[in-house]
Structure formats: structure tokens, C-alpha cells
PDB file of C-alpha atoms in Angstrom:
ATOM      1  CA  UNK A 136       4.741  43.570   3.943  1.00 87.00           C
ATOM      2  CA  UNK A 137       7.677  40.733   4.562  1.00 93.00           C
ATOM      3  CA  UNK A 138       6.982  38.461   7.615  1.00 93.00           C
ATOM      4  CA  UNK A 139      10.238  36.249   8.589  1.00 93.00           C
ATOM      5  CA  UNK A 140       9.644  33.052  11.299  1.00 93.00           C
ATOM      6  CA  UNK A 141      12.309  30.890  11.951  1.00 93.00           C
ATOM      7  CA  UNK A 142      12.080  27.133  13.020  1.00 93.00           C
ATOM      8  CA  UNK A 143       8.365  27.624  11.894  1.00 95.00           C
ATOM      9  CA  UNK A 144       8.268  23.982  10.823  1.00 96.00           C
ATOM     10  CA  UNK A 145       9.431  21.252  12.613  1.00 96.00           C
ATOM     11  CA  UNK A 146      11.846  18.543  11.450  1.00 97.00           C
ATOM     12  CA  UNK A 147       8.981  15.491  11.629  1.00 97.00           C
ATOM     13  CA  UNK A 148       7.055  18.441   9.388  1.00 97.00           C
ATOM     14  CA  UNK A 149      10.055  19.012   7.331  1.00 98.00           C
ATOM     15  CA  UNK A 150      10.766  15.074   6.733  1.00 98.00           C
ATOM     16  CA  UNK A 151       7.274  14.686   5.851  1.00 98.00           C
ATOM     17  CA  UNK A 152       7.212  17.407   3.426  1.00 98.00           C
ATOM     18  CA  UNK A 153      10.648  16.401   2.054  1.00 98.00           C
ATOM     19  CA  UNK A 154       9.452  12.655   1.787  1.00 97.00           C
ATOM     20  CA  UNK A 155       6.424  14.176  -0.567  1.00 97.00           C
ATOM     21  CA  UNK A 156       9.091  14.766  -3.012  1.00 96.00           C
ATOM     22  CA  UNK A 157       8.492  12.591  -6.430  1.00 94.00           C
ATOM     23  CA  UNK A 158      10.940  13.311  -9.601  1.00 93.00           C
ATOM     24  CA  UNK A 159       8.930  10.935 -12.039  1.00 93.00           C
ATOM     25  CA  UNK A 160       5.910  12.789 -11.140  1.00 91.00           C
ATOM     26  CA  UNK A 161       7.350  16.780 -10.798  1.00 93.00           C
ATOM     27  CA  UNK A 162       7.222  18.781 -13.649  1.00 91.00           C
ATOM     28  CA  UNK A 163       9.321  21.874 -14.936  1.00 91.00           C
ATOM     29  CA  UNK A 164       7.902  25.118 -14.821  1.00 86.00           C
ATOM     30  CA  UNK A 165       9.006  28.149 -16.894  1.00 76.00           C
ATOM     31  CA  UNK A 166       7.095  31.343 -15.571  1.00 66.00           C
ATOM     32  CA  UNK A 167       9.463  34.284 -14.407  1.00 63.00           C
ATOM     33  CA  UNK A 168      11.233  31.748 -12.282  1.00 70.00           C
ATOM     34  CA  UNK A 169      12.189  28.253 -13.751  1.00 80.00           C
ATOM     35  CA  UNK A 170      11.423  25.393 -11.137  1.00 88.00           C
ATOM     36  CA  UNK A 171      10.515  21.493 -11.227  1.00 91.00           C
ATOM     37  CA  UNK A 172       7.306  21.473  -8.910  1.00 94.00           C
ATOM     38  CA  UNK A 173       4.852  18.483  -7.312  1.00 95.00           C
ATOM     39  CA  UNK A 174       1.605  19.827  -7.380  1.00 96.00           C
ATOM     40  CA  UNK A 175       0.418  19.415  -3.843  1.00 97.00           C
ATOM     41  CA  UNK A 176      -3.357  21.133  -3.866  1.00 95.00           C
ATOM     42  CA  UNK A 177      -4.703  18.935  -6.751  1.00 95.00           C
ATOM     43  CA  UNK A 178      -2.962  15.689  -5.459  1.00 93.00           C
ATOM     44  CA  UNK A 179      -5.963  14.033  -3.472  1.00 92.00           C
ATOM     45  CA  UNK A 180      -3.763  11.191  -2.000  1.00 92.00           C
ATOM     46  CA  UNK A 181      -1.123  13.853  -0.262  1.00 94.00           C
ATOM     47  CA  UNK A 182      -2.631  14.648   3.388  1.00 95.00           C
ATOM     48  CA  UNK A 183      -0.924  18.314   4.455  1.00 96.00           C
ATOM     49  CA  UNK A 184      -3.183  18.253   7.840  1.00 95.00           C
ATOM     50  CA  UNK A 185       0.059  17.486   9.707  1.00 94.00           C
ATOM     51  CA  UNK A 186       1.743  20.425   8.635  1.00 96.00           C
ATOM     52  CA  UNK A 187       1.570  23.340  11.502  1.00 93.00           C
ATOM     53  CA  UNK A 188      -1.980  22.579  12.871  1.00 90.00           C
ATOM     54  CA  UNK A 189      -3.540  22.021   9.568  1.00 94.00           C
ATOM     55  CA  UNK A 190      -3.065  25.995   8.544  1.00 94.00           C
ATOM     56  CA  UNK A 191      -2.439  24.779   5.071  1.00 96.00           C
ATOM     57  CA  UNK A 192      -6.188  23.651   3.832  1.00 95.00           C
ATOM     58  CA  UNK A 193      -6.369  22.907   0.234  1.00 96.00           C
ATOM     59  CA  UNK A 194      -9.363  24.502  -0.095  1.00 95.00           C
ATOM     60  CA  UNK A 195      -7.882  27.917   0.996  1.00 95.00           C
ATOM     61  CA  UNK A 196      -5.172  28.407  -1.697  1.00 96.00           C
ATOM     62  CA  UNK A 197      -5.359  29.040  -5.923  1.00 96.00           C
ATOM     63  CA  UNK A 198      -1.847  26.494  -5.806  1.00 96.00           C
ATOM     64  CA  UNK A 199       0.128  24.617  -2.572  1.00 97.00           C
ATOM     65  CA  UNK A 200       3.563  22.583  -4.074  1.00 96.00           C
ATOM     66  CA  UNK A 201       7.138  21.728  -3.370  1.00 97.00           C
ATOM     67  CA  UNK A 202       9.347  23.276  -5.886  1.00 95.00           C
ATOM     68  CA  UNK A 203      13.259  22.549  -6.339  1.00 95.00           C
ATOM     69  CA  UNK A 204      15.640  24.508  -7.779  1.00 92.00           C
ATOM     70  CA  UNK A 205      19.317  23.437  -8.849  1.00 91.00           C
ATOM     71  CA  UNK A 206      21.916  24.549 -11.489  1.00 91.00           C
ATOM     72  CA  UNK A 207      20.530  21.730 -13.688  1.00 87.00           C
ATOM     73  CA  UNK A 208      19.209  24.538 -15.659  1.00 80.00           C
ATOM     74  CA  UNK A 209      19.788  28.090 -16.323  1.00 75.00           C
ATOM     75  CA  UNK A 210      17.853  29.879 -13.546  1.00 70.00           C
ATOM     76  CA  UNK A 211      16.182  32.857 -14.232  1.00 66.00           C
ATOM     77  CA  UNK A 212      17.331  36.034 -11.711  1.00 71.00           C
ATOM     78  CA  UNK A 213      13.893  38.013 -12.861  1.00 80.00           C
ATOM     79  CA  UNK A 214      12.399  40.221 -10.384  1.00 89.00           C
ATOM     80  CA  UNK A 215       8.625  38.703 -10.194  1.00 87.00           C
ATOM     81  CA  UNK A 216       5.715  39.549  -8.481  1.00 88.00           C
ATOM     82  CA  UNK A 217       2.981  36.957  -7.512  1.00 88.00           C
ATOM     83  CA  UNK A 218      -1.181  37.315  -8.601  1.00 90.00           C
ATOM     84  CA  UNK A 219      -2.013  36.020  -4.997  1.00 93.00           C
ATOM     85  CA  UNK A 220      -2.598  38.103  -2.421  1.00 94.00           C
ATOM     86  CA  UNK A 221      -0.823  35.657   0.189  1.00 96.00           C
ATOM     87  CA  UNK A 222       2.333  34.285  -0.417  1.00 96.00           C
ATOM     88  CA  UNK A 223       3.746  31.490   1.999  1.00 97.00           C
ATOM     89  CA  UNK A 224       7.249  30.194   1.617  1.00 97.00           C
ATOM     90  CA  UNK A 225       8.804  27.642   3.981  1.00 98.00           C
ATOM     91  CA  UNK A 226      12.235  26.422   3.377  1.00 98.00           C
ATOM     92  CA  UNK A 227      12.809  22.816   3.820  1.00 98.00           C
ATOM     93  CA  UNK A 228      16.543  22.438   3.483  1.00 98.00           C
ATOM     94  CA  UNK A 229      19.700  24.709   3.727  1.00 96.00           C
ATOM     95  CA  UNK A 230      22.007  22.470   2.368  1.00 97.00           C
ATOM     96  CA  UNK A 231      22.785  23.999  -0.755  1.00 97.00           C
ATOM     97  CA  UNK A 232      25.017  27.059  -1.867  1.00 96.00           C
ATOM     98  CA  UNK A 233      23.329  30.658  -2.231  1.00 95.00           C
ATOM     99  CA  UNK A 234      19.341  30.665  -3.335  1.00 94.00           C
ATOM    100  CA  UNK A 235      18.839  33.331  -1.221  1.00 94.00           C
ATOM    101  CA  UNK A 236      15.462  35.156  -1.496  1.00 95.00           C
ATOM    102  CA  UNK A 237      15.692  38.756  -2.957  1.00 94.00           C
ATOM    103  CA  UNK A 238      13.245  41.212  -2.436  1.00 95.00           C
ATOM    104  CA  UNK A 239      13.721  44.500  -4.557  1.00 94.00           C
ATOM    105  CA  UNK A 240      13.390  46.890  -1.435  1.00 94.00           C
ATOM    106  CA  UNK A 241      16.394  44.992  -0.404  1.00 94.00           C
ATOM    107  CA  UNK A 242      15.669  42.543   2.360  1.00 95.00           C
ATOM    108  CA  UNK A 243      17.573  39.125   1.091  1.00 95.00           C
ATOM    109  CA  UNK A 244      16.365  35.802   3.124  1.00 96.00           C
ATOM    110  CA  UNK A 245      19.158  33.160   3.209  1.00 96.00           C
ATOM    111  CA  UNK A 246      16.956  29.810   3.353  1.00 97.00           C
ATOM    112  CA  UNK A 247      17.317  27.859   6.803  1.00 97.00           C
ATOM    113  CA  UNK A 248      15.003  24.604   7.032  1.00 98.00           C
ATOM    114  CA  UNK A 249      11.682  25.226   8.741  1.00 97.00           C
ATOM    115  CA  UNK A 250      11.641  28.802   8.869  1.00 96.00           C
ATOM    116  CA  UNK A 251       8.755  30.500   7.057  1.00 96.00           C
ATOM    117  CA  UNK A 252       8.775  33.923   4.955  1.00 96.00           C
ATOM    118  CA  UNK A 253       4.756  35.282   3.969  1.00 95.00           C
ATOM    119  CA  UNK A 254       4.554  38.166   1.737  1.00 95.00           C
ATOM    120  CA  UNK A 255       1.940  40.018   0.108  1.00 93.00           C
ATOM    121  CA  UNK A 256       1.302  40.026  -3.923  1.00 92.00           C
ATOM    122  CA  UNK A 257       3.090  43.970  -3.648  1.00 93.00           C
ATOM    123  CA  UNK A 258       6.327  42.215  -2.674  1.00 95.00           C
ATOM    124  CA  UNK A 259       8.957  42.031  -5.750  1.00 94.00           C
ATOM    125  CA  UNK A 260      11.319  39.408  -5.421  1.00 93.00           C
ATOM    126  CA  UNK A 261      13.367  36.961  -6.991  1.00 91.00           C
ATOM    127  CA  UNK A 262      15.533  33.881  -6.214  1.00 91.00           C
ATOM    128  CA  UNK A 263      19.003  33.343  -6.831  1.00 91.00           C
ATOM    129  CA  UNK A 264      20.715  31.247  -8.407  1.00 90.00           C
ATOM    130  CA  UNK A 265      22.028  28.245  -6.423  1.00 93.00           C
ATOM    131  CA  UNK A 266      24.083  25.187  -6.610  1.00 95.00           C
ATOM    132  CA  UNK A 267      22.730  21.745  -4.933  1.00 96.00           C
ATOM    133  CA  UNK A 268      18.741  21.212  -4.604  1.00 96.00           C
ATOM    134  CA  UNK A 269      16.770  23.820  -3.033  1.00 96.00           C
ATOM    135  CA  UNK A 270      13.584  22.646  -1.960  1.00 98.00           C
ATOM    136  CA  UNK A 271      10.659  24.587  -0.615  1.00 98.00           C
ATOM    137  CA  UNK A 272       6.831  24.427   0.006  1.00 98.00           C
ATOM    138  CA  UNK A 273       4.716  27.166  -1.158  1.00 97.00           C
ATOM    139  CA  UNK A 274       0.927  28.182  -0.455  1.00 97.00           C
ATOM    140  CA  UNK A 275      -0.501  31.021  -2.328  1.00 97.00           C
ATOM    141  CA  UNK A 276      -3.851  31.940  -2.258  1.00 96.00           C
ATOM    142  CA  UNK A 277      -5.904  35.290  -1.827  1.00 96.00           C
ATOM    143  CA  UNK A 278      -7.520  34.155   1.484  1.00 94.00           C
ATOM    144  CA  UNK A 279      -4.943  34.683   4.702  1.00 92.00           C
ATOM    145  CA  UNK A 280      -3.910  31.415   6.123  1.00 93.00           C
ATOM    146  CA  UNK A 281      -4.223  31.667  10.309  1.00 88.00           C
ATOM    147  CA  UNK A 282      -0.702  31.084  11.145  1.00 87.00           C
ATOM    148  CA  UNK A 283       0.315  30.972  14.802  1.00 80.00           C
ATOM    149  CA  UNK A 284       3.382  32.892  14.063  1.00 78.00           C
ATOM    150  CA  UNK A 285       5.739  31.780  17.104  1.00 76.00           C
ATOM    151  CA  UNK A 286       7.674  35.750  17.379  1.00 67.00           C
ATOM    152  CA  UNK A 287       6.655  37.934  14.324  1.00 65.00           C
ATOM    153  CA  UNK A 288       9.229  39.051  12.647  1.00 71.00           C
ATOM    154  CA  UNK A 289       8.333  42.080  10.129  1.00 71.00           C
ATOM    155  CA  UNK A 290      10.784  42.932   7.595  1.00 64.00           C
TER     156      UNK A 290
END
């Protein structure tokens, strides 16, 4: 199951999230997809309780982080699946050229700031290549986050 919410975040949310964002402290991460990341879950200074009604508890998810994606490296178009059961992704910025979320039954998600896409760990997808940074926020975990979804949008 694909979920879609737009303007899910705000943009004091967005800004705060963005504002996280630390390149002498991200790292690069080669699994199916290559990323830089800030680990968010393990960072015990970074507060996330202002982020939609505290619905992102650290204690709830196996990994929470930003990740950013550019065409400073050769990005990897690999259909993936994830080991969590619940997959959040909010996009924080659309200012970028494609990056577009694939999923392998078809449904592409062009990224628009604040809006929110949650997924199951059945969900094949991948992310395209794009040109500019791409940043996003992710939250997977195997316990389902309660998300006041705004209008529901099933995919």
C-alpha cells in the first residue's frame, strides 16, 4: 500500500528540518541507493517533537535521518525494497530537477516540499536520478507511526 499527503509538513517544520542539515557531520551511504545521510534517531541533541505533533518518536523507529541526493555521484536507479515494515518519506524541497520516486507497480511521486509518501516494506521502488540537492526526512520502523493524515490519499 502507497499513501500520498500533500502539504503534510509545514514550512516552520520544513525550515527546521532543513536547518538540521550538517555536511561535516553527514555521511555517504552505499546500500541499493547511494545517499549522504545525518543520522537523526541516534543524535540525542536533535529534538524532532516539533515535527507534526511529535508523530516521529525516536523510540518508535529502527532509523529516522535526512538524506540528500545530487549528481555529485553516480546514483544508483536499483529497484529496492525496505526491511521495515513502515516507511515514511517527507520531501523537504522541490527545487531540484527530476528525483522523482518510482514505484515498480508504476505510481511515480514527483517530490513537492512538505508532502508525505508512507509505504509498506512490499512496496518496490527506487529514486531517480536528479540534478541539484534533494533533501528528504525518512522514518522507518516496524511499529505504525499515528499520523493525522489531513485527506488520505491511497495510491
Amino acid at each position: 500500500m502507497i499513501s500520498y499527503q500533500d502539504d503534510f509538513l509545514n514550512n516552520k517544520e520544513i525550515n527546521y528540518l532543513l536547518g538540521l542539515w550538517d555536511d561535516n557531520i553527514s555521511y555517504f551511504a552505499e546500500p541499493s541507493i547511494k545517499f549522504y545521510g545525518l543520522d537523526l534517531k541516534n543524535n540525542t541533541e536533535i529534538d524532532l517533537t516539533s515535527i507534526h505533533n511529535n508523530a516521529f518518536q525516536k523510540n518508535l523507529a529502527q532509523k529516522i535521518r535526512l538524506q540528500k541526493y545530487n549528481e555529485s555521484f553516480t546514483q544508483l536507479e536499483t529497484y529496492h525494497q525496505h526491511e521495515n515494515t513502515h516507511n515514511y518519506i517527507i520531501f523537504l524541497n522541490h527545487n531540484f530537477i527530476g528525483g522523482e520516486l518510482e514505484f515498480k507497480n508504476g505510481v511515480s511521486i514527483r517530490p513537492k516540499a512538505g508532502s508525505l509518501v508512507y509505504f509498506n516494506n512490499n512496496e518496490t521502488h527506487r529514486v531517480l536520478p536528479c540534478i541539484g540537492d534533494r533533501y528528504i526526512f525518512t522514518s522507518l520502523g516496524d511499529i505504525e507511526l499515528n499520523i493525522e493524515f489531513k485527506s488520505k490519499k491511497l495510491l
